[in-house]
């Protein structure tokens, strides 16, 4: 693709994430809309008839396995393989929190706490296009990342997941185990979602004010910062 050396180093990371997020998100869409599970339209249903040691359906277990393996790998990849960015420490914390939620929610059958949708795929598509000197066209990042992240992470996540785990879980199972543990981690993820949304707002603002001549990742260190680092 005649990539610049700096872009060639970042392409495998973005291409891999684009592939995984596309496949995992598609599988999530299948579970939510093409099966009999009512989780999307009725999130509290996860806790109906909940009991310790209840069976986990095979298709749900596959989703857990895929997500758990990916985030387990991501901890290593973020620390040793991916381009180091200003938010890499937060990203590491995100992976640890997510992996903890996935593993413990599977162990204690707290399904909503472990199954999380992802809106990263659209962002990776735009970065792959930018790195290859292509054009995102209608997927231009300033207009796709901001509404997408807000809708999925700051609207649906609290509305669907936090509501079910913080309120509905106690209505269905008053003595549900690890209530504060799960919800504390989910609230940490919410704060991270706000943190990354502010990065996107900054990105859009720089584009609108003409401070960026091309699409760049505002999380990356500039040349001077890199020399100091």
PDB file of N, CA, C and O in Angstrom, residues 47-119:
ATOM      1  N   UNK A  47     -32.050 -11.260  34.554  1.00  0.00           N
ATOM      2  CA  UNK A  47     -32.102 -11.656  35.953  1.00  0.00           C
ATOM      3  C   UNK A  47     -33.389 -12.386  36.330  1.00  0.00           C
ATOM      4  O   UNK A  47     -33.560 -12.763  37.491  1.00  0.00           O
ATOM      5  N   UNK A  48     -34.280 -12.577  35.355  1.00  0.00           N
ATOM      6  CA  UNK A  48     -35.491 -13.336  35.669  1.00  0.00           C
ATOM      7  C   UNK A  48     -35.112 -14.795  35.947  1.00  0.00           C
ATOM      8  O   UNK A  48     -34.350 -15.398  35.203  1.00  0.00           O
ATOM      9  N   UNK A  49     -35.634 -15.347  37.002  1.00  0.00           N
ATOM     10  CA  UNK A  49     -35.390 -16.747  37.353  1.00  0.00           C
ATOM     11  C   UNK A  49     -33.901 -17.052  37.538  1.00  0.00           C
ATOM     12  O   UNK A  49     -33.451 -18.181  37.314  1.00  0.00           O
ATOM     13  N   UNK A  50     -33.145 -16.029  37.946  1.00  0.00           N
ATOM     14  CA  UNK A  50     -31.706 -16.239  38.148  1.00  0.00           C
ATOM     15  C   UNK A  50     -31.482 -17.133  39.363  1.00  0.00           C
ATOM     16  O   UNK A  50     -32.182 -17.036  40.374  1.00  0.00           O
ATOM     17  N   UNK A  51     -30.487 -18.008  39.266  1.00  0.00           N
ATOM     18  CA  UNK A  51     -30.085 -18.825  40.411  1.00  0.00           C
ATOM     19  C   UNK A  51     -28.624 -19.212  40.255  1.00  0.00           C
ATOM     20  O   UNK A  51     -28.087 -19.244  39.142  1.00  0.00           O
ATOM     21  N   UNK A  52     -27.989 -19.502  41.361  1.00  0.00           N
ATOM     22  CA  UNK A  52     -26.579 -19.870  41.343  1.00  0.00           C
ATOM     23  C   UNK A  52     -26.379 -21.163  40.556  1.00  0.00           C
ATOM     24  O   UNK A  52     -27.159 -22.103  40.671  1.00  0.00           O
ATOM     25  N   UNK A  53     -25.320 -21.183  39.762  1.00  0.00           N
ATOM     26  CA  UNK A  53     -24.967 -22.385  39.019  1.00  0.00           C
ATOM     27  C   UNK A  53     -25.865 -22.709  37.854  1.00  0.00           C
ATOM     28  O   UNK A  53     -25.798 -23.819  37.314  1.00  0.00           O
ATOM     29  N   UNK A  54     -26.717 -21.765  37.436  1.00  0.00           N
ATOM     30  CA  UNK A  54     -27.608 -22.021  36.308  1.00  0.00           C
ATOM     31  C   UNK A  54     -26.798 -22.255  35.035  1.00  0.00           C
ATOM     32  O   UNK A  54     -25.669 -21.765  34.891  1.00  0.00           O
ATOM     33  N   UNK A  55     -27.360 -23.036  34.123  1.00  0.00           N
ATOM     34  CA  UNK A  55     -26.661 -23.371  32.881  1.00  0.00           C
ATOM     35  C   UNK A  55     -26.508 -22.139  31.992  1.00  0.00           C
ATOM     36  O   UNK A  55     -27.372 -21.258  31.956  1.00  0.00           O
ATOM     37  N   UNK A  56     -25.397 -22.077  31.263  1.00  0.00           N
ATOM     38  CA  UNK A  56     -25.153 -21.025  30.282  1.00  0.00           C
ATOM     39  C   UNK A  56     -25.334 -21.634  28.893  1.00  0.00           C
ATOM     40  O   UNK A  56     -24.647 -22.601  28.561  1.00  0.00           O
ATOM     41  N   UNK A  57     -26.251 -21.108  28.087  1.00  0.00           N
ATOM     42  CA  UNK A  57     -26.453 -21.654  26.733  1.00  0.00           C
ATOM     43  C   UNK A  57     -25.151 -21.625  25.938  1.00  0.00           C
ATOM     44  O   UNK A  57     -24.307 -20.736  26.119  1.00  0.00           O
ATOM     45  N   UNK A  58     -24.996 -22.573  25.027  1.00  0.00           N
ATOM     46  CA  UNK A  58     -23.748 -22.701  24.270  1.00  0.00           C
ATOM     47  C   UNK A  58     -23.424 -21.451  23.472  1.00  0.00           C
ATOM     48  O   UNK A  58     -22.270 -20.998  23.441  1.00  0.00           O
ATOM     49  N   UNK A  59     -24.430 -20.855  22.815  1.00  0.00           N
ATOM     50  CA  UNK A  59     -24.147 -19.671  21.999  1.00  0.00           C
ATOM     51  C   UNK A  59     -23.709 -18.485  22.845  1.00  0.00           C
ATOM     52  O   UNK A  59     -22.870 -17.678  22.421  1.00  0.00           O
ATOM     53  N   UNK A  60     -24.232 -18.375  24.066  1.00  0.00           N
ATOM     54  CA  UNK A  60     -23.786 -17.321  24.984  1.00  0.00           C
ATOM     55  C   UNK A  60     -22.377 -17.622  25.476  1.00  0.00           C
ATOM     56  O   UNK A  60     -21.535 -16.724  25.586  1.00  0.00           O
ATOM     57  N   UNK A  61     -22.107 -18.895  25.765  1.00  0.00           N
ATOM     58  CA  UNK A  61     -20.767 -19.280  26.226  1.00  0.00           C
ATOM     59  C   UNK A  61     -19.718 -18.972  25.156  1.00  0.00           C
ATOM     60  O   UNK A  61     -18.589 -18.574  25.477  1.00  0.00           O
ATOM     61  N   UNK A  62     -20.076 -19.152  23.881  1.00  0.00           N
ATOM     62  CA  UNK A  62     -19.147 -18.825  22.794  1.00  0.00           C
ATOM     63  C   UNK A  62     -18.822 -17.337  22.796  1.00  0.00           C
ATOM     64  O   UNK A  62     -17.667 -16.930  22.614  1.00  0.00           O
ATOM     65  N   UNK A  63     -19.843 -16.509  23.015  1.00  0.00           N
ATOM     66  CA  UNK A  63     -19.611 -15.060  23.078  1.00  0.00           C
ATOM     67  C   UNK A  63     -18.662 -14.719  24.221  1.00  0.00           C
ATOM     68  O   UNK A  63     -17.757 -13.887  24.075  1.00  0.00           O
ATOM     69  N   UNK A  64     -18.855 -15.351  25.373  1.00  0.00           N
ATOM     70  CA  UNK A  64     -17.956 -15.134  26.506  1.00  0.00           C
ATOM     71  C   UNK A  64     -16.528 -15.545  26.154  1.00  0.00           C
ATOM     72  O   UNK A  64     -15.561 -14.841  26.465  1.00  0.00           O
ATOM     73  N   UNK A  65     -16.385 -16.698  25.518  1.00  0.00           N
ATOM     74  CA  UNK A  65     -15.059 -17.202  25.176  1.00  0.00           C
ATOM     75  C   UNK A  65     -14.333 -16.254  24.226  1.00  0.00           C
ATOM     76  O   UNK A  65     -13.153 -15.942  24.408  1.00  0.00           O
ATOM     77  N   UNK A  66     -15.049 -15.772  23.202  1.00  0.00           N
ATOM     78  CA  UNK A  66     -14.444 -14.861  22.227  1.00  0.00           C
ATOM     79  C   UNK A  66     -13.985 -13.565  22.888  1.00  0.00           C
ATOM     80  O   UNK A  66     -12.871 -13.094  22.671  1.00  0.00           O
ATOM     81  N   UNK A  67     -14.875 -12.975  23.698  1.00  0.00           N
ATOM     82  CA  UNK A  67     -14.543 -11.706  24.330  1.00  0.00           C
ATOM     83  C   UNK A  67     -13.433 -11.860  25.370  1.00  0.00           C
ATOM     84  O   UNK A  67     -12.534 -11.019  25.465  1.00  0.00           O
ATOM     85  N   UNK A  68     -13.503 -12.945  26.121  1.00  0.00           N
ATOM     86  CA  UNK A  68     -12.497 -13.168  27.166  1.00  0.00           C
ATOM     87  C   UNK A  68     -11.112 -13.366  26.553  1.00  0.00           C
ATOM     88  O   UNK A  68     -10.122 -12.796  27.031  1.00  0.00           O
ATOM     89  N   UNK A  69     -11.040 -14.153  25.495  1.00  0.00           N
ATOM     90  CA  UNK A  69      -9.745 -14.393  24.856  1.00  0.00           C
ATOM     91  C   UNK A  69      -9.200 -13.118  24.218  1.00  0.00           C
ATOM     92  O   UNK A  69      -8.000 -12.843  24.287  1.00  0.00           O
ATOM     93  N   UNK A  70     -10.088 -12.328  23.612  1.00  0.00           N
ATOM     94  CA  UNK A  70      -9.642 -11.091  22.969  1.00  0.00           C
ATOM     95  C   UNK A  70      -9.079 -10.098  23.984  1.00  0.00           C
ATOM     96  O   UNK A  70      -8.004  -9.534  23.792  1.00  0.00           O
ATOM     97  N   UNK A  71      -9.802  -9.883  25.072  1.00  0.00           N
ATOM     98  CA  UNK A  71      -9.337  -8.894  26.046  1.00  0.00           C
ATOM     99  C   UNK A  71      -8.148  -9.405  26.850  1.00  0.00           C
ATOM    100  O   UNK A  71      -7.324  -8.612  27.317  1.00  0.00           O
ATOM    101  N   UNK A  72      -8.044 -10.722  27.009  1.00  0.00           N
ATOM    102  CA  UNK A  72      -6.837 -11.264  27.617  1.00  0.00           C
ATOM    103  C   UNK A  72      -5.617 -10.977  26.760  1.00  0.00           C
ATOM    104  O   UNK A  72      -4.565 -10.553  27.260  1.00  0.00           O
ATOM    105  N   UNK A  73      -5.768 -11.185  25.450  1.00  0.00           N
ATOM    106  CA  UNK A  73      -4.685 -10.869  24.530  1.00  0.00           C
ATOM    107  C   UNK A  73      -4.415  -9.358  24.486  1.00  0.00           C
ATOM    108  O   UNK A  73      -3.269  -8.917  24.368  1.00  0.00           O
ATOM    109  N   UNK A  74      -5.488  -8.559  24.566  1.00  0.00           N
ATOM    110  CA  UNK A  74      -5.343  -7.107  24.430  1.00  0.00           C
ATOM    111  C   UNK A  74      -4.503  -6.501  25.538  1.00  0.00           C
ATOM    112  O   UNK A  74      -3.846  -5.472  25.335  1.00  0.00           O
ATOM    113  N   UNK A  75      -4.529  -7.104  26.717  1.00  0.00           N
ATOM    114  CA  UNK A  75      -3.685  -6.594  27.806  1.00  0.00           C
ATOM    115  C   UNK A  75      -2.215  -6.675  27.398  1.00  0.00           C
ATOM    116  O   UNK A  75      -1.454  -5.709  27.552  1.00  0.00           O
ATOM    117  N   UNK A  76      -1.816  -7.832  26.851  1.00  0.00           N
ATOM    118  CA  UNK A  76      -0.434  -7.992  26.388  1.00  0.00           C
ATOM    119  C   UNK A  76      -0.156  -7.090  25.187  1.00  0.00           C
ATOM    120  O   UNK A  76       0.897  -6.433  25.124  1.00  0.00           O
ATOM    121  N   UNK A  77      -1.101  -7.044  24.242  1.00  0.00           N
ATOM    122  CA  UNK A  77      -0.884  -6.276  23.012  1.00  0.00           C
ATOM    123  C   UNK A  77      -0.732  -4.786  23.303  1.00  0.00           C
ATOM    124  O   UNK A  77       0.119  -4.111  22.718  1.00  0.00           O
ATOM    125  N   UNK A  78      -1.565  -4.250  24.179  1.00  0.00           N
ATOM    126  CA  UNK A  78      -1.492  -2.827  24.499  1.00  0.00           C
ATOM    127  C   UNK A  78      -0.155  -2.484  25.152  1.00  0.00           C
ATOM    128  O   UNK A  78       0.441  -1.434  24.880  1.00  0.00           O
ATOM    129  N   UNK A  79       0.348  -3.374  25.997  1.00  0.00           N
ATOM    130  CA  UNK A  79       1.590  -3.103  26.724  1.00  0.00           C
ATOM    131  C   UNK A  79       2.826  -3.286  25.852  1.00  0.00           C
ATOM    132  O   UNK A  79       3.805  -2.532  25.995  1.00  0.00           O
ATOM    133  N   UNK A  80       2.801  -4.262  24.927  1.00  0.00           N
ATOM    134  CA  UNK A  80       4.040  -4.639  24.247  1.00  0.00           C
ATOM    135  C   UNK A  80       3.993  -4.583  22.714  1.00  0.00           C
ATOM    136  O   UNK A  80       5.046  -4.639  22.090  1.00  0.00           O
ATOM    137  N   UNK A  81       2.822  -4.491  22.114  1.00  0.00           N
ATOM    138  CA  UNK A  81       2.741  -4.581  20.659  1.00  0.00           C
ATOM    139  C   UNK A  81       2.211  -3.308  19.996  1.00  0.00           C
ATOM    140  O   UNK A  81       2.729  -2.879  18.973  1.00  0.00           O
ATOM    141  N   UNK A  82       1.166  -2.716  20.573  1.00  0.00           N
ATOM    142  CA  UNK A  82       0.502  -1.583  19.933  1.00  0.00           C
ATOM    143  C   UNK A  82       1.301  -0.292  20.101  1.00  0.00           C
ATOM    144  O   UNK A  82       2.167  -0.186  20.974  1.00  0.00           O
ATOM    145  N   UNK A  83       0.975   0.699  19.255  1.00  0.00           N
ATOM    146  CA  UNK A  83       1.581   2.018  19.388  1.00  0.00           C
ATOM    147  C   UNK A  83       1.201   2.628  20.735  1.00  0.00           C
ATOM    148  O   UNK A  83       0.022   2.624  21.108  1.00  0.00           O
ATOM    149  N   UNK A  84       2.200   3.113  21.471  1.00  0.00           N
ATOM    150  CA  UNK A  84       1.930   3.695  22.789  1.00  0.00           C
ATOM    151  C   UNK A  84       1.345   5.085  22.630  1.00  0.00           C
ATOM    152  O   UNK A  84       1.892   5.926  21.922  1.00  0.00           O
ATOM    153  N   UNK A  85       0.220   5.334  23.282  1.00  0.00           N
ATOM    154  CA  UNK A  85      -0.489   6.601  23.150  1.00  0.00           C
ATOM    155  C   UNK A  85      -0.716   7.223  24.521  1.00  0.00           C
ATOM    156  O   UNK A  85      -0.406   6.637  25.541  1.00  0.00           O
ATOM    157  N   UNK A  86      -1.268   8.429  24.500  1.00  0.00           N
ATOM    158  CA  UNK A  86      -1.507   9.145  25.749  1.00  0.00           C
ATOM    159  C   UNK A  86      -2.519   8.425  26.635  1.00  0.00           C
ATOM    160  O   UNK A  86      -2.509   8.614  27.856  1.00  0.00           O
ATOM    161  N   UNK A  87      -3.393   7.646  26.032  1.00  0.00           N
ATOM    162  CA  UNK A  87      -4.419   6.964  26.808  1.00  0.00           C
ATOM    163  C   UNK A  87      -4.130   5.480  26.983  1.00  0.00           C
ATOM    164  O   UNK A  87      -5.022   4.711  27.371  1.00  0.00           O
ATOM    165  N   UNK A  88      -2.905   5.045  26.717  1.00  0.00           N
ATOM    166  CA  UNK A  88      -2.598   3.615  26.781  1.00  0.00           C
ATOM    167  C   UNK A  88      -2.743   3.049  28.191  1.00  0.00           C
ATOM    168  O   UNK A  88      -3.170   1.903  28.368  1.00  0.00           O
ATOM    169  N   UNK A  89      -2.395   3.839  29.216  1.00  0.00           N
ATOM    170  CA  UNK A  89      -2.563   3.364  30.591  1.00  0.00           C
ATOM    171  C   UNK A  89      -4.048   3.153  30.891  1.00  0.00           C
ATOM    172  O   UNK A  89      -4.443   2.152  31.497  1.00  0.00           O
ATOM    173  N   UNK A  90      -4.877   4.096  30.443  1.00  0.00           N
ATOM    174  CA  UNK A  90      -6.327   3.959  30.629  1.00  0.00           C
ATOM    175  C   UNK A  90      -6.838   2.755  29.845  1.00  0.00           C
ATOM    176  O   UNK A  90      -7.712   2.017  30.314  1.00  0.00           O
ATOM    177  N   UNK A  91      -6.274   2.534  28.641  1.00  0.00           N
ATOM    178  CA  UNK A  91      -6.680   1.390  27.836  1.00  0.00           C
ATOM    179  C   UNK A  91      -6.344   0.080  28.538  1.00  0.00           C
ATOM    180  O   UNK A  91      -7.140  -0.870  28.532  1.00  0.00           O
ATOM    181  N   UNK A  92      -5.170   0.008  29.155  1.00  0.00           N
ATOM    182  CA  UNK A  92      -4.803  -1.182  29.918  1.00  0.00           C
ATOM    183  C   UNK A  92      -5.783  -1.430  31.063  1.00  0.00           C
ATOM    184  O   UNK A  92      -6.227  -2.564  31.289  1.00  0.00           O
ATOM    185  N   UNK A  93      -6.121  -0.369  31.776  1.00  0.00           N
ATOM    186  CA  UNK A  93      -7.088  -0.495  32.863  1.00  0.00           C
ATOM    187  C   UNK A  93      -8.432  -0.958  32.323  1.00  0.00           C
ATOM    188  O   UNK A  93      -9.109  -1.805  32.932  1.00  0.00           O
ATOM    189  N   UNK A  94      -8.824  -0.423  31.185  1.00  0.00           N
ATOM    190  CA  UNK A  94     -10.081  -0.822  30.552  1.00  0.00           C
ATOM    191  C   UNK A  94     -10.099  -2.325  30.265  1.00  0.00           C
ATOM    192  O   UNK A  94     -11.085  -3.015  30.538  1.00  0.00           O
ATOM    193  N   UNK A  95      -9.005  -2.829  29.707  1.00  0.00           N
ATOM    194  CA  UNK A  95      -8.948  -4.254  29.378  1.00  0.00           C
ATOM    195  C   UNK A  95      -9.009  -5.122  30.633  1.00  0.00           C
ATOM    196  O   UNK A  95      -9.658  -6.174  30.633  1.00  0.00           O
ATOM    197  N   UNK A  96      -8.322  -4.697  31.679  1.00  0.00           N
ATOM    198  CA  UNK A  96      -8.329  -5.469  32.929  1.00  0.00           C
ATOM    199  C   UNK A  96      -9.736  -5.481  33.530  1.00  0.00           C
ATOM    200  O   UNK A  96     -10.243  -6.537  33.947  1.00  0.00           O
ATOM    201  N   UNK A  97     -10.380  -4.310  33.574  1.00  0.00           N
ATOM    202  CA  UNK A  97     -11.733  -4.220  34.125  1.00  0.00           C
ATOM    203  C   UNK A  97     -12.707  -5.059  33.297  1.00  0.00           C
ATOM    204  O   UNK A  97     -13.534  -5.804  33.836  1.00  0.00           O
ATOM    205  N   UNK A  98     -12.598  -4.952  31.974  1.00  0.00           N
ATOM    206  CA  UNK A  98     -13.498  -5.695  31.095  1.00  0.00           C
ATOM    207  C   UNK A  98     -13.308  -7.197  31.246  1.00  0.00           C
ATOM    208  O   UNK A  98     -14.279  -7.965  31.337  1.00  0.00           O
ATOM    209  N   UNK A  99     -12.046  -7.627  31.263  1.00  0.00           N
ATOM    210  CA  UNK A  99     -11.767  -9.056  31.427  1.00  0.00           C
ATOM    211  C   UNK A  99     -12.287  -9.567  32.767  1.00  0.00           C
ATOM    212  O   UNK A  99     -12.835 -10.674  32.853  1.00  0.00           O
ATOM    213  N   UNK A 100     -12.146  -8.760  33.812  1.00  0.00           N
ATOM    214  CA  UNK A 100     -12.662  -9.138  35.131  1.00  0.00           C
ATOM    215  C   UNK A 100     -14.174  -9.283  35.102  1.00  0.00           C
ATOM    216  O   UNK A 100     -14.741 -10.242  35.642  1.00  0.00           O
ATOM    217  N   UNK A 101     -14.842  -8.328  34.473  1.00  0.00           N
ATOM    218  CA  UNK A 101     -16.296  -8.390  34.366  1.00  0.00           C
ATOM    219  C   UNK A 101     -16.751  -9.626  33.595  1.00  0.00           C
ATOM    220  O   UNK A 101     -17.696 -10.311  33.993  1.00  0.00           O
ATOM    221  N   UNK A 102     -16.087  -9.905  32.480  1.00  0.00           N
ATOM    222  CA  UNK A 102     -16.460 -11.056  31.662  1.00  0.00           C
ATOM    223  C   UNK A 102     -16.292 -12.350  32.448  1.00  0.00           C
ATOM    224  O   UNK A 102     -17.203 -13.193  32.493  1.00  0.00           O
ATOM    225  N   UNK A 103     -15.134 -12.527  33.084  1.00  0.00           N
ATOM    226  CA  UNK A 103     -14.848 -13.766  33.799  1.00  0.00           C
ATOM    227  C   UNK A 103     -15.773 -13.961  34.998  1.00  0.00           C
ATOM    228  O   UNK A 103     -16.352 -15.037  35.184  1.00  0.00           O
ATOM    229  N   UNK A 104     -15.939 -12.917  35.807  1.00  0.00           N
ATOM    230  CA  UNK A 104     -16.758 -13.058  37.005  1.00  0.00           C
ATOM    231  C   UNK A 104     -18.245 -13.145  36.676  1.00  0.00           C
ATOM    232  O   UNK A 104     -18.999 -13.834  37.361  1.00  0.00           O
ATOM    233  N   UNK A 105     -18.689 -12.430  35.637  1.00  0.00           N
ATOM    234  CA  UNK A 105     -20.105 -12.522  35.286  1.00  0.00           C
ATOM    235  C   UNK A 105     -20.445 -13.906  34.751  1.00  0.00           C
ATOM    236  O   UNK A 105     -21.547 -14.415  34.959  1.00  0.00           O
ATOM    237  N   UNK A 106     -19.484 -14.541  34.071  1.00  0.00           N
ATOM    238  CA  UNK A 106     -19.707 -15.918  33.624  1.00  0.00           C
ATOM    239  C   UNK A 106     -19.747 -16.867  34.826  1.00  0.00           C
ATOM    240  O   UNK A 106     -20.612 -17.735  34.924  1.00  0.00           O
ATOM    241  N   UNK A 107     -18.829 -16.661  35.743  1.00  0.00           N
ATOM    242  CA  UNK A 107     -18.758 -17.548  36.908  1.00  0.00           C
ATOM    243  C   UNK A 107     -20.005 -17.445  37.783  1.00  0.00           C
ATOM    244  O   UNK A 107     -20.482 -18.445  38.316  1.00  0.00           O
ATOM    245  N   UNK A 108     -20.560 -16.214  37.898  1.00  0.00           N
ATOM    246  CA  UNK A 108     -21.713 -16.017  38.769  1.00  0.00           C
ATOM    247  C   UNK A 108     -23.006 -15.805  37.985  1.00  0.00           C
ATOM    248  O   UNK A 108     -24.010 -15.399  38.554  1.00  0.00           O
ATOM    249  N   UNK A 109     -22.949 -16.057  36.665  1.00  0.00           N
ATOM    250  CA  UNK A 109     -24.147 -16.038  35.813  1.00  0.00           C
ATOM    251  C   UNK A 109     -24.828 -14.681  35.798  1.00  0.00           C
ATOM    252  O   UNK A 109     -26.042 -14.595  35.655  1.00  0.00           O
ATOM    253  N   UNK A 110     -24.044 -13.599  35.972  1.00  0.00           N
ATOM    254  CA  UNK A 110     -24.604 -12.250  35.905  1.00  0.00           C
ATOM    255  C   UNK A 110     -24.445 -11.743  34.479  1.00  0.00           C
ATOM    256  O   UNK A 110     -23.598 -10.916  34.184  1.00  0.00           O
ATOM    257  N   UNK A 111     -25.286 -12.235  33.596  1.00  0.00           N
ATOM    258  CA  UNK A 111     -25.069 -12.072  32.167  1.00  0.00           C
ATOM    259  C   UNK A 111     -24.915 -10.658  31.655  1.00  0.00           C
ATOM    260  O   UNK A 111     -24.054 -10.370  30.839  1.00  0.00           O
ATOM    261  N   UNK A 112     -25.754  -9.726  32.128  1.00  0.00           N
ATOM    262  CA  UNK A 112     -25.692  -8.368  31.596  1.00  0.00           C
ATOM    263  C   UNK A 112     -24.357  -7.710  31.895  1.00  0.00           C
ATOM    264  O   UNK A 112     -23.848  -6.914  31.107  1.00  0.00           O
ATOM    265  N   UNK A 113     -23.772  -8.031  33.034  1.00  0.00           N
ATOM    266  CA  UNK A 113     -22.507  -7.397  33.420  1.00  0.00           C
ATOM    267  C   UNK A 113     -21.360  -7.823  32.517  1.00  0.00           C
ATOM    268  O   UNK A 113     -20.366  -7.116  32.395  1.00  0.00           O
ATOM    269  N   UNK A 114     -21.477  -8.946  31.866  1.00  0.00           N
ATOM    270  CA  UNK A 114     -20.363  -9.441  31.075  1.00  0.00           C
ATOM    271  C   UNK A 114     -20.497  -9.232  29.587  1.00  0.00           C
ATOM    272  O   UNK A 114     -19.508  -9.169  28.877  1.00  0.00           O
ATOM    273  N   UNK A 115     -21.716  -9.116  29.091  1.00  0.00           N
ATOM    274  CA  UNK A 115     -21.896  -8.977  27.642  1.00  0.00           C
ATOM    275  C   UNK A 115     -21.989  -7.507  27.288  1.00  0.00           C
ATOM    276  O   UNK A 115     -22.974  -6.834  27.606  1.00  0.00           O
ATOM    277  N   UNK A 116     -20.976  -7.036  26.605  1.00  0.00           N
ATOM    278  CA  UNK A 116     -20.917  -5.615  26.261  1.00  0.00           C
ATOM    279  C   UNK A 116     -20.747  -5.471  24.769  1.00  0.00           C
ATOM    280  O   UNK A 116     -19.922  -6.110  24.156  1.00  0.00           O
ATOM    281  N   UNK A 117     -21.538  -4.573  24.189  1.00  0.00           N
ATOM    282  CA  UNK A 117     -21.389  -4.310  22.766  1.00  0.00           C
ATOM    283  C   UNK A 117     -20.164  -3.462  22.504  1.00  0.00           C
ATOM    284  O   UNK A 117     -19.567  -2.894  23.406  1.00  0.00           O
ATOM    285  N   UNK A 118     -19.767  -3.349  21.242  1.00  0.00           N
ATOM    286  CA  UNK A 118     -18.587  -2.568  20.886  1.00  0.00           C
ATOM    287  C   UNK A 118     -18.885  -1.662  19.702  1.00  0.00           C
ATOM    288  O   UNK A 118     -19.508  -2.066  18.743  1.00  0.00           O
ATOM    289  N   UNK A 119     -18.455  -0.395  19.800  1.00  0.00           N
ATOM    290  CA  UNK A 119     -18.622   0.530  18.675  1.00  0.00           C
ATOM    291  C   UNK A 119     -17.251   0.960  18.154  1.00  0.00           C
ATOM    292  O   UNK A 119     -17.119   1.962  17.476  1.00  0.00           O
TER     293      UNK A 119
END
